[in-house]
Short mmCIF file of C-alpha atoms and ligand atoms in Angstrom, two decimals:
data_model
loop_
_atom_site.label_atom_id
_atom_site.label_comp_id
_atom_site.label_asym_id
_atom_site.label_seq_id
_atom_site.Cartn_x
_atom_site.Cartn_y
_atom_site.Cartn_z
CA MET A 1 0.01 0.01 0.09
CA LYS A 2 1.28 3.37 -0.86
CA ILE A 3 0.89 6.16 1.40
CA GLU A 4 1.48 9.77 0.72
CA SER A 5 1.76 11.04 4.69
CA SER A 6 4.97 10.89 6.71
CA LEU A 7 6.24 7.46 7.95
CA ILE A 8 7.86 9.10 11.13
CA VAL A 9 5.97 11.30 13.20
CA ASN A 10 7.53 12.71 16.25
CA GLY A 11 10.41 10.15 16.27
CA LYS A 12 7.76 7.16 16.13
CA ARG A 13 7.27 4.86 13.20
CA VAL A 14 3.65 3.72 12.05
CA ASP A 15 3.45 1.05 14.45
CA GLY A 16 4.74 3.22 17.30
CA ARG A 17 8.35 1.85 17.36
CA LYS A 18 11.31 4.01 17.82
CA PRO A 19 13.59 3.97 14.42
CA GLU A 20 16.21 1.30 15.95
CA GLU A 21 13.33 -0.81 17.69
CA ILE A 22 12.74 -4.34 16.28
CA ARG A 23 9.21 -5.66 16.84
CA GLU A 24 8.39 -8.64 19.10
CA VAL A 25 10.29 -11.79 18.21
CA ARG A 26 8.89 -15.26 18.63
CA MET A 27 10.86 -18.47 18.23
CA LYS A 28 9.82 -22.16 18.37
CA VAL A 29 11.88 -25.20 17.22
CA GLY A 30 10.57 -28.28 16.55
CA LEU A 31 7.08 -28.19 15.37
CA ILE A 32 6.96 -31.03 12.38
CA GLU A 33 7.48 -34.41 13.40
CA ASN A 34 8.08 -35.71 9.88
CA ALA A 35 10.87 -33.31 9.31
CA ASN A 36 14.41 -33.79 10.35
CA GLY A 37 14.07 -30.24 11.88
CA SER A 38 11.76 -27.54 12.22
CA ALA A 39 11.20 -23.95 13.48
CA MET A 40 8.93 -21.06 13.30
CA VAL A 41 9.95 -17.43 13.79
CA SER A 42 7.95 -14.40 13.84
CA PHE A 43 8.78 -10.87 13.86
CA GLY A 44 5.78 -8.97 14.67
CA LYS A 45 3.10 -10.01 12.15
CA THR A 46 5.30 -11.78 10.05
CA THR A 47 5.75 -15.63 10.59
CA ALA A 48 7.83 -18.06 8.71
CA LEU A 49 7.61 -21.89 9.39
CA ALA A 50 10.87 -23.60 8.18
CA ALA A 51 11.30 -27.56 7.71
CA VAL A 52 14.22 -29.13 6.90
CA TYR A 53 14.47 -32.72 5.18
CA GLY A 54 17.83 -34.53 4.84
CA PRO A 55 20.77 -34.93 4.45
CA ARG A 56 19.05 -37.55 2.09
CA GLU A 57 19.58 -39.04 -1.27
CA ILE A 58 18.91 -36.57 -3.97
CA TYR A 59 16.43 -37.10 -6.87
CA PRO A 60 16.86 -36.62 -10.00
CA LYS A 61 20.03 -38.22 -9.38
CA HIS A 62 21.90 -36.31 -12.10
CA LEU A 63 21.79 -33.64 -9.59
CA GLN A 64 24.26 -35.16 -7.07
CA ASP A 65 27.46 -33.57 -6.77
CA PRO A 66 30.33 -36.17 -6.02
CA GLU A 67 32.14 -33.34 -4.03
CA LYS A 68 29.62 -32.12 -1.89
CA GLY A 69 26.17 -31.92 -0.78
CA ILE A 70 23.47 -29.54 -2.08
CA LEU A 71 21.36 -27.33 -0.39
CA ARG A 72 17.91 -26.80 -1.90
CA VAL A 73 15.34 -24.06 -0.63
CA ARG A 74 11.68 -23.55 -1.61
CA TYR A 75 10.44 -20.10 -0.09
CA MET A 76 6.51 -19.63 -0.50
CA MET A 77 4.09 -17.13 0.74
CA LEU A 78 0.77 -18.75 1.47
CA PRO A 79 -2.28 -17.50 -0.09
CA PHE A 80 -3.99 -16.13 3.17
CA SER A 81 -0.65 -14.77 4.39
CA VAL A 82 -1.56 -11.12 3.00
CA ASP A 83 -4.62 -9.08 2.77
CA GLU A 84 -5.11 -9.45 -1.02
CA ARG A 85 -5.05 -12.98 -1.67
CA LYS A 86 -1.82 -14.38 -3.12
CA SER A 87 -2.21 -16.97 -5.78
CA PRO A 88 -0.67 -20.21 -4.82
CA GLY A 89 2.41 -21.66 -6.17
CA MET A 90 5.75 -20.30 -7.26
CA ASP A 91 6.14 -17.12 -8.79
CA ARG A 92 9.28 -14.80 -10.12
CA ARG A 93 9.47 -13.37 -6.57
CA SER A 94 9.34 -16.82 -4.59
CA ILE A 95 12.14 -18.24 -6.88
CA GLU A 96 14.45 -15.04 -6.45
CA LEU A 97 13.68 -15.23 -2.39
CA SER A 98 14.48 -18.92 -2.51
CA LYS A 99 17.96 -18.42 -4.05
CA ILE A 100 18.52 -15.49 -1.79
CA ILE A 101 17.61 -17.46 1.41
CA ARG A 102 19.88 -20.18 0.11
CA THR A 103 22.59 -18.07 -0.54
CA ALA A 104 22.64 -16.64 3.14
CA LEU A 105 22.77 -19.89 4.58
CA GLU A 106 25.07 -21.99 2.27
CA PRO A 107 28.31 -20.41 3.83
CA ALA A 108 27.36 -21.91 7.43
CA ILE A 109 26.79 -25.66 6.24
CA PHE A 110 29.80 -28.07 6.04
CA LEU A 111 28.32 -29.28 2.64
CA GLU A 112 31.54 -30.85 1.74
CA GLU A 113 30.88 -33.64 4.43
CA PHE A 114 27.89 -34.76 2.40
CA PRO A 115 28.89 -35.64 -1.25
CA ARG A 116 25.83 -36.99 -3.41
CA VAL A 117 23.18 -36.05 -0.87
CA GLY A 118 20.96 -33.11 -0.53
CA ILE A 119 19.28 -30.90 2.31
CA ASP A 120 15.95 -29.38 1.47
CA ILE A 121 14.56 -26.64 3.03
CA PHE A 122 10.81 -25.66 2.73
CA VAL A 123 9.73 -22.30 4.14
CA ASP A 124 6.09 -21.19 4.46
CA ILE A 125 4.92 -17.64 5.00
CA LEU A 126 1.83 -17.74 7.24
CA GLN A 127 1.64 -14.13 7.85
CA ALA A 128 3.38 -11.58 5.91
CA ASP A 129 4.02 -7.90 7.06
CA GLY A 130 7.40 -7.23 5.67
CA SER A 131 10.87 -8.77 6.05
CA THR A 132 9.79 -12.05 5.21
CA ARG A 133 13.16 -13.15 3.76
CA VAL A 134 15.11 -12.37 6.59
CA THR A 135 12.45 -14.13 9.05
CA SER A 136 12.91 -17.05 6.69
CA ILE A 137 16.56 -17.23 7.13
CA ASN A 138 16.12 -16.87 10.95
CA ALA A 139 13.53 -19.72 10.81
CA SER A 140 15.97 -21.76 8.46
CA SER A 141 18.81 -21.44 10.37
CA LEU A 142 17.06 -22.80 13.50
CA ALA A 143 15.80 -25.69 11.56
CA LEU A 144 19.10 -26.61 10.44
CA ALA A 145 20.50 -26.70 13.79
CA SER A 146 17.55 -28.61 15.14
CA ALA A 147 18.01 -31.37 12.38
CA GLY A 148 21.74 -31.49 13.52
CA VAL A 149 23.05 -30.57 10.08
CA PRO A 150 26.89 -29.72 11.12
CA MET A 151 27.23 -26.00 10.71
CA LYS A 152 29.90 -23.37 11.24
CA ASP A 153 27.64 -21.03 13.10
CA LEU A 154 23.94 -20.16 13.10
CA VAL A 155 23.03 -17.41 10.42
CA CYS A 156 21.07 -14.48 11.92
CA ALA A 157 19.21 -11.86 9.63
CA CYS A 158 17.36 -8.56 9.83
CA SER A 159 16.19 -5.78 7.65
CA ILE A 160 16.93 -2.15 7.74
CA GLY A 161 15.17 0.42 5.87
CA LYS A 162 15.61 4.17 5.04
CA VAL A 163 12.30 5.76 5.92
CA ASP A 164 11.85 9.72 5.68
CA ASN A 165 15.57 10.06 5.54
CA VAL A 166 15.94 7.92 8.83
CA LEU A 167 17.45 4.56 9.13
CA VAL A 168 14.98 2.14 10.66
CA LEU A 169 15.28 -1.52 11.83
CA ASP A 170 13.05 -4.36 11.01
CA ILE A 171 10.76 -2.96 8.39
CA ASN A 172 7.15 -3.67 8.29
CA GLY A 173 4.87 -3.88 5.23
CA ILE A 174 3.86 -0.40 5.00
CA GLU A 175 7.50 0.89 5.39
CA ASP A 176 8.53 -1.57 2.90
CA ASN A 177 6.22 -0.20 0.36
CA ASN A 178 6.97 3.64 0.91
CA CYS A 179 10.63 3.41 2.11
CA GLN A 180 13.45 5.10 0.12
CA ALA A 181 15.84 1.97 0.40
CA ASP A 182 15.63 -1.37 2.11
CA LEU A 183 18.61 -3.71 3.22
CA SER A 184 18.55 -7.37 4.04
CA PHE A 185 21.19 -8.60 6.03
CA ALA A 186 22.62 -11.73 7.41
CA MET A 187 25.69 -12.92 9.18
CA MET A 188 27.24 -15.56 11.29
CA PRO A 189 27.80 -13.68 14.56
CA GLY A 190 30.08 -16.28 16.17
CA LYS A 191 32.63 -16.07 13.25
CA ASP A 192 31.72 -12.24 12.37
CA LYS A 193 30.98 -13.25 8.68
CA ILE A 194 28.39 -11.55 6.46
CA THR A 195 26.48 -13.87 4.42
CA LEU A 196 23.92 -11.55 2.77
CA ILE A 197 23.66 -7.91 1.85
CA GLN A 198 20.91 -7.15 -0.59
CA MET A 199 19.80 -3.53 -0.98
CA ASP A 200 16.93 -1.90 -3.17
CA GLY A 201 17.01 1.84 -3.53
CA LEU A 202 19.54 4.32 -2.47
CA MET A 203 21.76 5.16 0.48
CA SER A 204 24.74 7.25 0.70
CA LYS A 205 27.96 5.50 1.64
CA GLU A 206 27.67 6.65 5.16
CA GLU A 207 24.21 5.53 5.63
CA LEU A 208 25.16 2.18 4.19
CA MET A 209 28.08 1.58 6.80
CA LYS A 210 25.72 2.60 9.47
CA ALA A 211 22.99 0.26 8.24
CA ILE A 212 25.61 -2.50 8.05
CA GLU A 213 26.72 -1.67 11.76
CA LEU A 214 22.96 -1.45 12.80
CA GLY A 215 22.52 -4.95 11.20
CA ARG A 216 25.43 -6.65 12.98
CA LYS A 217 24.40 -5.36 16.33
CA THR A 218 20.99 -6.58 15.85
CA CYS A 219 21.98 -10.10 14.60
CA LEU A 220 24.09 -10.47 17.71
CA LYS A 221 20.88 -10.08 19.69
CA ILE A 222 18.95 -12.26 17.30
CA TYR A 223 21.83 -14.76 17.79
CA GLU A 224 21.33 -14.84 21.52
CA MET A 225 17.44 -15.48 20.79
CA GLN A 226 18.41 -18.45 18.36
CA LYS A 227 20.36 -19.90 20.96
CA ASP A 228 17.93 -19.51 23.78
CA ALA A 229 15.10 -21.21 21.27
CA LEU A 230 17.28 -24.09 20.59
CA ARG A 231 18.29 -24.42 24.62
CA ARG A 232 14.53 -24.44 25.27
CA LYS A 233 13.93 -27.21 22.95
CA TYR A 234 16.68 -29.47 24.27
CA GLU A 235 15.44 -28.82 28.08
CA GLU A 236 11.87 -29.86 27.03
CA VAL A 237 13.49 -33.06 25.13
CA ALA A 238 15.68 -33.80 28.26
CA LYS A 239 12.72 -33.78 30.57
CA GLU A 240 10.66 -36.18 28.34
N1 UDP B 1 3.88 -8.59 -0.11
C1 UDP B 1 2.43 -8.81 -0.53
N2 UDP B 1 2.24 -9.48 -1.73
C2 UDP B 1 2.98 -10.01 -2.30
C3 UDP B 1 4.41 -9.92 -1.94
C4 UDP B 1 4.75 -9.05 -0.92
O1 UDP B 1 1.49 -8.32 0.28
O2 UDP B 1 2.78 -10.85 -3.21
C5 UDP B 1 4.19 -7.75 0.99
C6 UDP B 1 4.66 -8.66 2.18
O3 UDP B 1 3.99 -8.01 3.55
C7 UDP B 1 5.94 -8.69 2.08
C8 UDP B 1 6.34 -6.91 1.79
O4 UDP B 1 5.30 -7.00 0.48
O5 UDP B 1 6.67 -8.81 3.54
C9 UDP B 1 7.58 -6.84 1.13
O6 UDP B 1 7.91 -7.96 0.32
P1 UDP B 1 9.40 -8.04 -0.47
O7 UDP B 1 9.32 -8.57 -1.64
O8 UDP B 1 9.84 -6.73 -0.33
O9 UDP B 1 10.20 -8.96 0.42
P2 UDP B 1 10.24 -9.07 2.23
O10 UDP B 1 10.60 -7.74 2.47
O11 UDP B 1 9.20 -9.73 2.48
O12 UDP B 1 11.50 -10.03 2.27
#
């Protein structure tokens, strides 16, 4: 939805947040029994459910790589996830986002330990209100870890936007549609390695450097949340 009025009034955003405030974050690990690992992550009204299958034999066989395993990601926004019904199935956007999510996650996985096999991640967006790709990356990272896939580190992600000339964290749907620029950022916080920077729109060099720093700080917080969600799951399992 395009709006003409200001998106920041008296230092507050359309949903009442301060520029550097993220929405309420919820994380839950282990929701799909048939999957090897799964997780659901919400940033406010954006919710992603990720399920990991594998490492497992890959079909069609010609896709097998004798040197390493392959990661496949399928991102999809469900028809009821947005106000205006989204037609089901893959479109250009979901193909692009699937690739971006895979690119952000791949550097964290020891794929060389799994020649000829594949790891499949299916991410479904149950509710969308901006920043679905970064929410998907967080959910997929948790799902991979809960599947026991050997990883160098968790991958944490967040979005940063430029709205009314102000840098804001964790953009919602209205901000996404009306911002001057938006940047998706992912990193392995324990390794201090960035795995994704993707930007639409324009920022000055100074703004870009500040946005990256904001992303880095936020990912460190998300890292603690991801570790906490995994800890909670294993405490539950230990009690059973
Ligand atoms: N959106 C929508 N319908 C669509 C695609 C997107 O309503 O078919 C909304 C949704 O809230 C999404 C936002 O637009 O989160 C921004 O989408 P974008 O493609 O920029 O990716 P995202 O920010 O979700 O990673």
